Structure formats: structure tokens, C-alpha cells
mmCIF file of C-alpha atoms in Angstrom:
data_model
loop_
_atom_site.group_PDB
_atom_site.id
_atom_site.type_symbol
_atom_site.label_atom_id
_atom_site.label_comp_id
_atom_site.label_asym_id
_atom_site.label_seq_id
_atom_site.Cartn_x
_atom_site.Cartn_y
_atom_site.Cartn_z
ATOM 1 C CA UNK A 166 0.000 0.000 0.000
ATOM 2 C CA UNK A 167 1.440 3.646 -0.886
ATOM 3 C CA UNK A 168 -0.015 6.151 1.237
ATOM 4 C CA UNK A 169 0.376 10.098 0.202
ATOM 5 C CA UNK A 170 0.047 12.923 2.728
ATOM 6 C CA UNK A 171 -0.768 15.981 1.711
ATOM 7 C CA UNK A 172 -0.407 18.998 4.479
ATOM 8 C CA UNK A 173 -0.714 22.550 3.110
ATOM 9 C CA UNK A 174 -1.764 24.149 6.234
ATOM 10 C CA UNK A 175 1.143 27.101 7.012
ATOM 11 C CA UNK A 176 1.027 26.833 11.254
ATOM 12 C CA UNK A 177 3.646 24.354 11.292
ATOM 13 C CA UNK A 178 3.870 22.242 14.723
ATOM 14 C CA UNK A 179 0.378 24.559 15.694
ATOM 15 C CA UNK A 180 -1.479 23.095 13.099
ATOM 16 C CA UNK A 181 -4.561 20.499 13.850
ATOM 17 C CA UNK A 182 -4.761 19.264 10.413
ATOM 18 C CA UNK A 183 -1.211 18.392 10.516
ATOM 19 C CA UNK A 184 -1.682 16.813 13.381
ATOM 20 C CA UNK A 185 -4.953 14.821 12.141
ATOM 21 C CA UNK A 186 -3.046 13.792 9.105
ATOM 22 C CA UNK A 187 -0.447 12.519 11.341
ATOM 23 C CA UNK A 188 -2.680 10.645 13.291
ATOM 24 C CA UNK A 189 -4.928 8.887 10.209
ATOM 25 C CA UNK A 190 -1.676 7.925 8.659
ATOM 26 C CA UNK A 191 -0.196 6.122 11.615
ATOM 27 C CA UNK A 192 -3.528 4.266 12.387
ATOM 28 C CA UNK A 193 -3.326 3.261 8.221
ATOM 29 C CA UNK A 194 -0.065 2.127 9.056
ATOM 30 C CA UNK A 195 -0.611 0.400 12.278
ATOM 31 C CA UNK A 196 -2.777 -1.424 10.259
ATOM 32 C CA UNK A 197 -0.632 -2.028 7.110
ATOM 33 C CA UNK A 198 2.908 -2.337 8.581
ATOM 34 C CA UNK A 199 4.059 -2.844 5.139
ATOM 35 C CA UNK A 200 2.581 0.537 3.752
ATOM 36 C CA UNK A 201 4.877 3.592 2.208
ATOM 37 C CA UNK A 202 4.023 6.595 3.252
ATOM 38 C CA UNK A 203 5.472 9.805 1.309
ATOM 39 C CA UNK A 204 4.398 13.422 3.167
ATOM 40 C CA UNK A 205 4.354 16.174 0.996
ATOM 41 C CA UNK A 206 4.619 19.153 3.254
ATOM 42 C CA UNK A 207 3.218 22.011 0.475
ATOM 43 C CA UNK A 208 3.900 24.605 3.026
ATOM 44 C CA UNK A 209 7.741 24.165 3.415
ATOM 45 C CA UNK A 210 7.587 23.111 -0.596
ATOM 46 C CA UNK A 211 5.336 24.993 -1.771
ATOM 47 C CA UNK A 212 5.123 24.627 -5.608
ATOM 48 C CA UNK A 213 5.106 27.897 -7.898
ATOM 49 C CA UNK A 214 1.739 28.957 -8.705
ATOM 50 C CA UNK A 215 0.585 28.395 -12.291
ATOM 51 C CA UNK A 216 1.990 31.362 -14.855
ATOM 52 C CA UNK A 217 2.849 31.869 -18.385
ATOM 53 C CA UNK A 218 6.146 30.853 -18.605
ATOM 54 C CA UNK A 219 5.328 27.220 -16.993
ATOM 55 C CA UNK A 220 2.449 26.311 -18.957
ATOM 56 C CA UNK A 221 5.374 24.001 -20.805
ATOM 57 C CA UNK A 222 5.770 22.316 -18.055
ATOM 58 C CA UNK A 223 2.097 20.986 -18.137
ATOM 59 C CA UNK A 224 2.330 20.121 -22.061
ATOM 60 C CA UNK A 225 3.263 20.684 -25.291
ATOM 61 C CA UNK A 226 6.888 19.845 -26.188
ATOM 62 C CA UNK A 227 9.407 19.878 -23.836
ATOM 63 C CA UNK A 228 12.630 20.956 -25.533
ATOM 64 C CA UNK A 229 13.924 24.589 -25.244
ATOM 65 C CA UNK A 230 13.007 24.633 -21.487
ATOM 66 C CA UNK A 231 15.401 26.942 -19.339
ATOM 67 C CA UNK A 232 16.395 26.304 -15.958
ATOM 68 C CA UNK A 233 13.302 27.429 -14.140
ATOM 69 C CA UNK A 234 11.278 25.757 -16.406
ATOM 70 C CA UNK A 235 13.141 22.450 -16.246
ATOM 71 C CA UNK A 236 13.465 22.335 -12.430
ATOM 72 C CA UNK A 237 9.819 22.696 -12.584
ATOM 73 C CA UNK A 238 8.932 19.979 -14.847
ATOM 74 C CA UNK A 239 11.122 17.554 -12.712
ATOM 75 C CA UNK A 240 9.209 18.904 -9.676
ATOM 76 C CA UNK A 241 5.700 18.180 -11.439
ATOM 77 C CA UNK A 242 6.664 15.125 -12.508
ATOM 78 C CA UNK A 243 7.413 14.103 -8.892
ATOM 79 C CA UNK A 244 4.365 15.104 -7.922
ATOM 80 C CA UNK A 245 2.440 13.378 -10.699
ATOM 81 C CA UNK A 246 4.276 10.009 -10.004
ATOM 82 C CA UNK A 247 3.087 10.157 -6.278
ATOM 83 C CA UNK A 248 -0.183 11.138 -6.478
ATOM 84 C CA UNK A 249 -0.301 7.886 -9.431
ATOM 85 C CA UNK A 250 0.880 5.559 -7.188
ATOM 86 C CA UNK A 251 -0.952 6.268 -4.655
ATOM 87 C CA UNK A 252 -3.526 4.029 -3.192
ATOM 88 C CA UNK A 253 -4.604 6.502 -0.380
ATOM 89 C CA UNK A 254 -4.282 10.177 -0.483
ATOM 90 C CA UNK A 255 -4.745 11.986 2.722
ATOM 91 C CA UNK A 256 -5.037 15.847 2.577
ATOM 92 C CA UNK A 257 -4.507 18.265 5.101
ATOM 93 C CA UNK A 258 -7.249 21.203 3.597
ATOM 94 C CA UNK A 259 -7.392 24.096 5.871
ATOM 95 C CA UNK A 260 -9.999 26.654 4.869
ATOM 96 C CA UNK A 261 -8.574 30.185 4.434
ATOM 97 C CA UNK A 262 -10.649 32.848 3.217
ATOM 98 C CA UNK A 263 -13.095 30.536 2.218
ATOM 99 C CA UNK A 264 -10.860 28.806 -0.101
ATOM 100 C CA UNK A 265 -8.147 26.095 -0.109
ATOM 101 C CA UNK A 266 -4.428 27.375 0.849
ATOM 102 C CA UNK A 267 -2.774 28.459 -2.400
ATOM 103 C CA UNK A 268 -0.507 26.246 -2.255
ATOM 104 C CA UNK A 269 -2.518 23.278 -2.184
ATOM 105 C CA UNK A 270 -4.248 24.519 -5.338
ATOM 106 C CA UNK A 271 -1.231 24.939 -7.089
ATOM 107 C CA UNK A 272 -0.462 21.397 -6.200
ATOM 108 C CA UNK A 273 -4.202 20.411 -7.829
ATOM 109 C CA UNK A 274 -2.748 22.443 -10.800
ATOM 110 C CA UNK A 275 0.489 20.278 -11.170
ATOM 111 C CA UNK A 276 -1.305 16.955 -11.413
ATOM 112 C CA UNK A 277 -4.588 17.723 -13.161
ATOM 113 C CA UNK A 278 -3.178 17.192 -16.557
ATOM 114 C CA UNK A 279 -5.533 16.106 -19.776
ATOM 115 C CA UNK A 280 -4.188 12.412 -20.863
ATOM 116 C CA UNK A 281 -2.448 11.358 -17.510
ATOM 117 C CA UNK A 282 -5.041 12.055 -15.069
ATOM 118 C CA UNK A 283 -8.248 12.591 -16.508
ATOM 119 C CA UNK A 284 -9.015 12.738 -20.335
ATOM 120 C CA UNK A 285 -12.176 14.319 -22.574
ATOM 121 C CA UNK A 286 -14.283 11.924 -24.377
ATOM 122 C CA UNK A 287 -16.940 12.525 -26.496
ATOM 123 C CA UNK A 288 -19.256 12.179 -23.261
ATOM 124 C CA UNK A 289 -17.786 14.749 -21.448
ATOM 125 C CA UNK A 290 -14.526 14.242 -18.904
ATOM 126 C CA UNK A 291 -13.737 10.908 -17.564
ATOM 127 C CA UNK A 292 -11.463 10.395 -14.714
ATOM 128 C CA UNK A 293 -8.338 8.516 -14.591
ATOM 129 C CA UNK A 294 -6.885 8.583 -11.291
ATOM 130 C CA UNK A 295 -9.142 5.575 -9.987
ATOM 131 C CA UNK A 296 -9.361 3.182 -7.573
ATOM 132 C CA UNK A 297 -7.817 5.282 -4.762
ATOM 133 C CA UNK A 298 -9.340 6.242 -1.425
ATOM 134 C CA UNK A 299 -9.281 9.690 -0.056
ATOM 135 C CA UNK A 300 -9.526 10.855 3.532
ATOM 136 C CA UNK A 301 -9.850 14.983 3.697
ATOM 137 C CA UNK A 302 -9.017 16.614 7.024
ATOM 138 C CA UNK A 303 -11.351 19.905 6.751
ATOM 139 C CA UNK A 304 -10.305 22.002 9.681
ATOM 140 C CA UNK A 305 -11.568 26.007 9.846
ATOM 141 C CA UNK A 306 -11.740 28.428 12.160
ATOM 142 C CA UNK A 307 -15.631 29.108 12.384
ATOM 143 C CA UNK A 308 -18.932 27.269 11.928
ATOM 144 C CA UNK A 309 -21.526 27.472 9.111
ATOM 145 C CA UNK A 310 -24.927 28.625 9.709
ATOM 146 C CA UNK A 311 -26.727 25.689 7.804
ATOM 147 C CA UNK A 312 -24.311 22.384 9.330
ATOM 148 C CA UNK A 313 -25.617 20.503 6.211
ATOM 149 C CA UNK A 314 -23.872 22.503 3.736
ATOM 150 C CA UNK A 315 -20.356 21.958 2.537
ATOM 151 C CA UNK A 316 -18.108 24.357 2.990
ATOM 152 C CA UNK A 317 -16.783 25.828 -0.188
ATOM 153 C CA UNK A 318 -13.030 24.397 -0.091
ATOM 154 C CA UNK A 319 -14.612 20.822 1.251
ATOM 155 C CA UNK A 320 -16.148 21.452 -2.503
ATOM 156 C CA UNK A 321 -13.073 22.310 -4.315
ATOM 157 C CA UNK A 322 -11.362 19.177 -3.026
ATOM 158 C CA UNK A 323 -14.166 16.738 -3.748
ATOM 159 C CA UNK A 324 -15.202 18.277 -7.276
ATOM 160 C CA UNK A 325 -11.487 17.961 -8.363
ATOM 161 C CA UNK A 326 -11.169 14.211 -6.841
ATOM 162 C CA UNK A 327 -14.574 13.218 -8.502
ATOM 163 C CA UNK A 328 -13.127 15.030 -11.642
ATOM 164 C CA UNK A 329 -10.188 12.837 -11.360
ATOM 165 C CA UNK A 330 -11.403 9.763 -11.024
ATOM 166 C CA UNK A 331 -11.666 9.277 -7.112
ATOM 167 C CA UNK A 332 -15.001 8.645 -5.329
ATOM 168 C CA UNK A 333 -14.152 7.024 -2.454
ATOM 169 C CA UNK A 334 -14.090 10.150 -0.028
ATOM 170 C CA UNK A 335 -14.258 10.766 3.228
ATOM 171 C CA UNK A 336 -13.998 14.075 5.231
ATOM 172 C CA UNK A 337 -12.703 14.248 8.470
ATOM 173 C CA UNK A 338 -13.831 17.787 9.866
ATOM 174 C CA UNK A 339 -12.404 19.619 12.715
ATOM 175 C CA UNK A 340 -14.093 23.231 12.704
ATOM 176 C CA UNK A 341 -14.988 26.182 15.254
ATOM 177 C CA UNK A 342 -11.045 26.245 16.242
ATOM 178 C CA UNK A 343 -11.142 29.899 16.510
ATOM 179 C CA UNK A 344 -14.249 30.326 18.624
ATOM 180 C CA UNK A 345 -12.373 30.046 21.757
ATOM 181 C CA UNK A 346 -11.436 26.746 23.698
ATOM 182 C CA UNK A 347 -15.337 25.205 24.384
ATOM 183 C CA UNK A 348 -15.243 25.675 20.326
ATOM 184 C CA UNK A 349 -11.909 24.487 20.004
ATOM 185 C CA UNK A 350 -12.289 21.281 22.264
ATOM 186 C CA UNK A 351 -15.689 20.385 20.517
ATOM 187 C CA UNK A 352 -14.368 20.822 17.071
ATOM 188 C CA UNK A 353 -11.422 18.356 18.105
ATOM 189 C CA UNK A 354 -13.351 15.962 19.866
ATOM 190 C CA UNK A 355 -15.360 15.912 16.792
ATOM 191 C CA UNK A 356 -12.765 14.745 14.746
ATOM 192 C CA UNK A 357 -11.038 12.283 16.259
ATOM 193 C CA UNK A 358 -14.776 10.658 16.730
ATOM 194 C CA UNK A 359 -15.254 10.192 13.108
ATOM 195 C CA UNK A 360 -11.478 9.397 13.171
ATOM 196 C CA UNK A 361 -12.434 6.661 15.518
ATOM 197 C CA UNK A 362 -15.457 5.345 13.059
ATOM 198 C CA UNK A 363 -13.123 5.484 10.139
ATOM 199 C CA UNK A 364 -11.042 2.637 12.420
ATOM 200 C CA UNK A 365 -13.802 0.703 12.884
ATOM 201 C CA UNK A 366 -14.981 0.630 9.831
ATOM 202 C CA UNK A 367 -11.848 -0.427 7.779
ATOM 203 C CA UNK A 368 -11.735 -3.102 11.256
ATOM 204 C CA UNK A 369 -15.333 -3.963 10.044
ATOM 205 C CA UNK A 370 -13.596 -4.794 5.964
ATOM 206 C CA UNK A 371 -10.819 -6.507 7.048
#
């Protein structure tokens, strides 16, 4: 089994999706002594954000690249051949200003690429990143009104997933960690509980 973790969140040690990340990984791995795990910390490596002069690097031909644009392909390439051979992705997606972090977009932007990880057909896009399982940690500061409705970066990450191929999601959501400590502690406890069910239920499959 090749686990990837994905933590874009820029608090460091302070962070609770870090943390949760950490934690769902070592329970996979408890589980699957056997398992590699490769941690892509987006923060500390963040990748350059998508502009003119790499849009080579994402396709078309290759030769004439400069230095930039070469150390950039061999980055994106890296990226593209762990996110492939992964069989479990698990991503650290912090909510900031109602979005994802930057830098975990410009990650999405790296490996969403027509012909290697999803392709058009003549009924519309088809996915080809499947067969993996995805566990998002969804942390945020505050609380939506309406506790049905998915936050808008929860919807980023599963409409690009979906779009690639992956429907086996689950969100693990940690939110109200700004509200002070009652907030905090609740948001927490909530989840490592569905933490806790996401044990039992790969116990359950085994």
C-alpha cells in the first residue's frame, strides 16, 4: 500500500490538520505495517503557482526549457508520479478565506493534466486517477450557519477528486477552532470521533 500525505496548512507544529493527518496515517499504518508513506509538506515546498512561462511544463513539447522551467517539470513530474501511485491520499485542507491554501491549489494544478489524469471523451470528462481512497481533514476556524452545507473548499477538493477519477471520499472535519477553547475542544473531539469510526470501519472490511 502507498499512502500520500498531503499537508498545506502554514502553522507548522500549531497546526490540527497536521496533526490529524499525522494521526490517520499512523492508524493506516498500524494497520498495514508494510505501507509507504510519502508526506508532501506544500507549506515548506510549496510549488510555484501556475503562470505563463510554466504552462510548458504541463504540455506541449518539452525541448527549449530553461532552468526554471526544467526544475519545474522535474518537480511536477514528482508530484504526478506520487499522487499515481498512490492508493490513499490523505489531505490536510485548511480553509482560508473561504478557499483552499494556495498552495494546495497549485499542487491540484500540477497533477490535473488532460491524458495522464483525466481525459475528454466525447461524453464529457472521464477520470483517470481511480481506484484510490481519499480521507480529507477539513479544519476552519468558524462554523456554518446551515451544518448541512459543505463548505466551499470541502467542494473544491471533492469536485477535483470526482473530476479525477476518485469517489471514495471521506472528510474528516475539525471546525470552530477559533471560537475560543469550548469551540476548540468540541471541534477536536469531533474529529477524532469520526477518526475513531473510520477505524472501525476499515476493522469492520478486514
Amino acid at each position: 500500500m502507498n499512502i500520500l500525505q498531503i499537508d498545506s496548512s502554514v502553522l507548522g507544529d500549531n497546526s490540527v490538520s497536521r496533526n490529524l493527518t499525522a494521526s490517520i496515517v499512523a492508524d493506516i499504518v498500524a494497520k498495514n505495517p508494510d505501507a509507504k508513506v510519502t508526506v508532501r509538506d506544500l507549506d515548506r515546498e510549496a510549488p510555484a503557482h501556475l503562470v505563463n512561462h510554466l504552462l510548458p511544463v504541463l504540455g506541449g513539447p518539452k525541448d527549449g526549457l530553461n532552468d526554471v522551467q526544467q526544475a519545474e517539470l522535474e518537480r511536477t513530474e514528482q508530484f504526478l508520479a506520487e499522487f499515481l501511485a498512490a492508493d490513499v491520499l490523505v489531505i490536510g485542507a485548511p480553509q482560508y478565506n473561504f478557499g483552499i491554501p494556495s498552495q494546495l491549489k497549485a499542487w491540484i494544478d500540477r497533477i490535473a493534466q488532460a491524458g495522464r489524469t483525466f481525459r475528454y471523451t466525447a461524453n464529457g470528462p472521464e477520470g483517470l486517477a481511480i481506484g484510490k481512497r481519499a480521507i480529507v481533514v477539513s479544519s476552519r476556524g468558524g462554523v456554518r450557519q446551515d451544518a448541512n452545507a459543505l463548505d466551499l473548499h470541502e467542494i473544491t477538493i471533492d469536485t477535483v477528486l470526482r473530476f479525477l477519477g476518485i469517489t471514495d471520499i471521506t472528510f474528516v472535519r475539525a471546525h470552530g477552532l477559533a471560537m475560543g477553547p469550548e469551540a476548540r475542544d468540541a471541534g477536536l473531539n469531533t474529529a477524532r470521533t469520526q477518526i475513531a469510526a473510520l477505524n472501525d470501519a476499515v476493522r469492520a472490511a478486514a
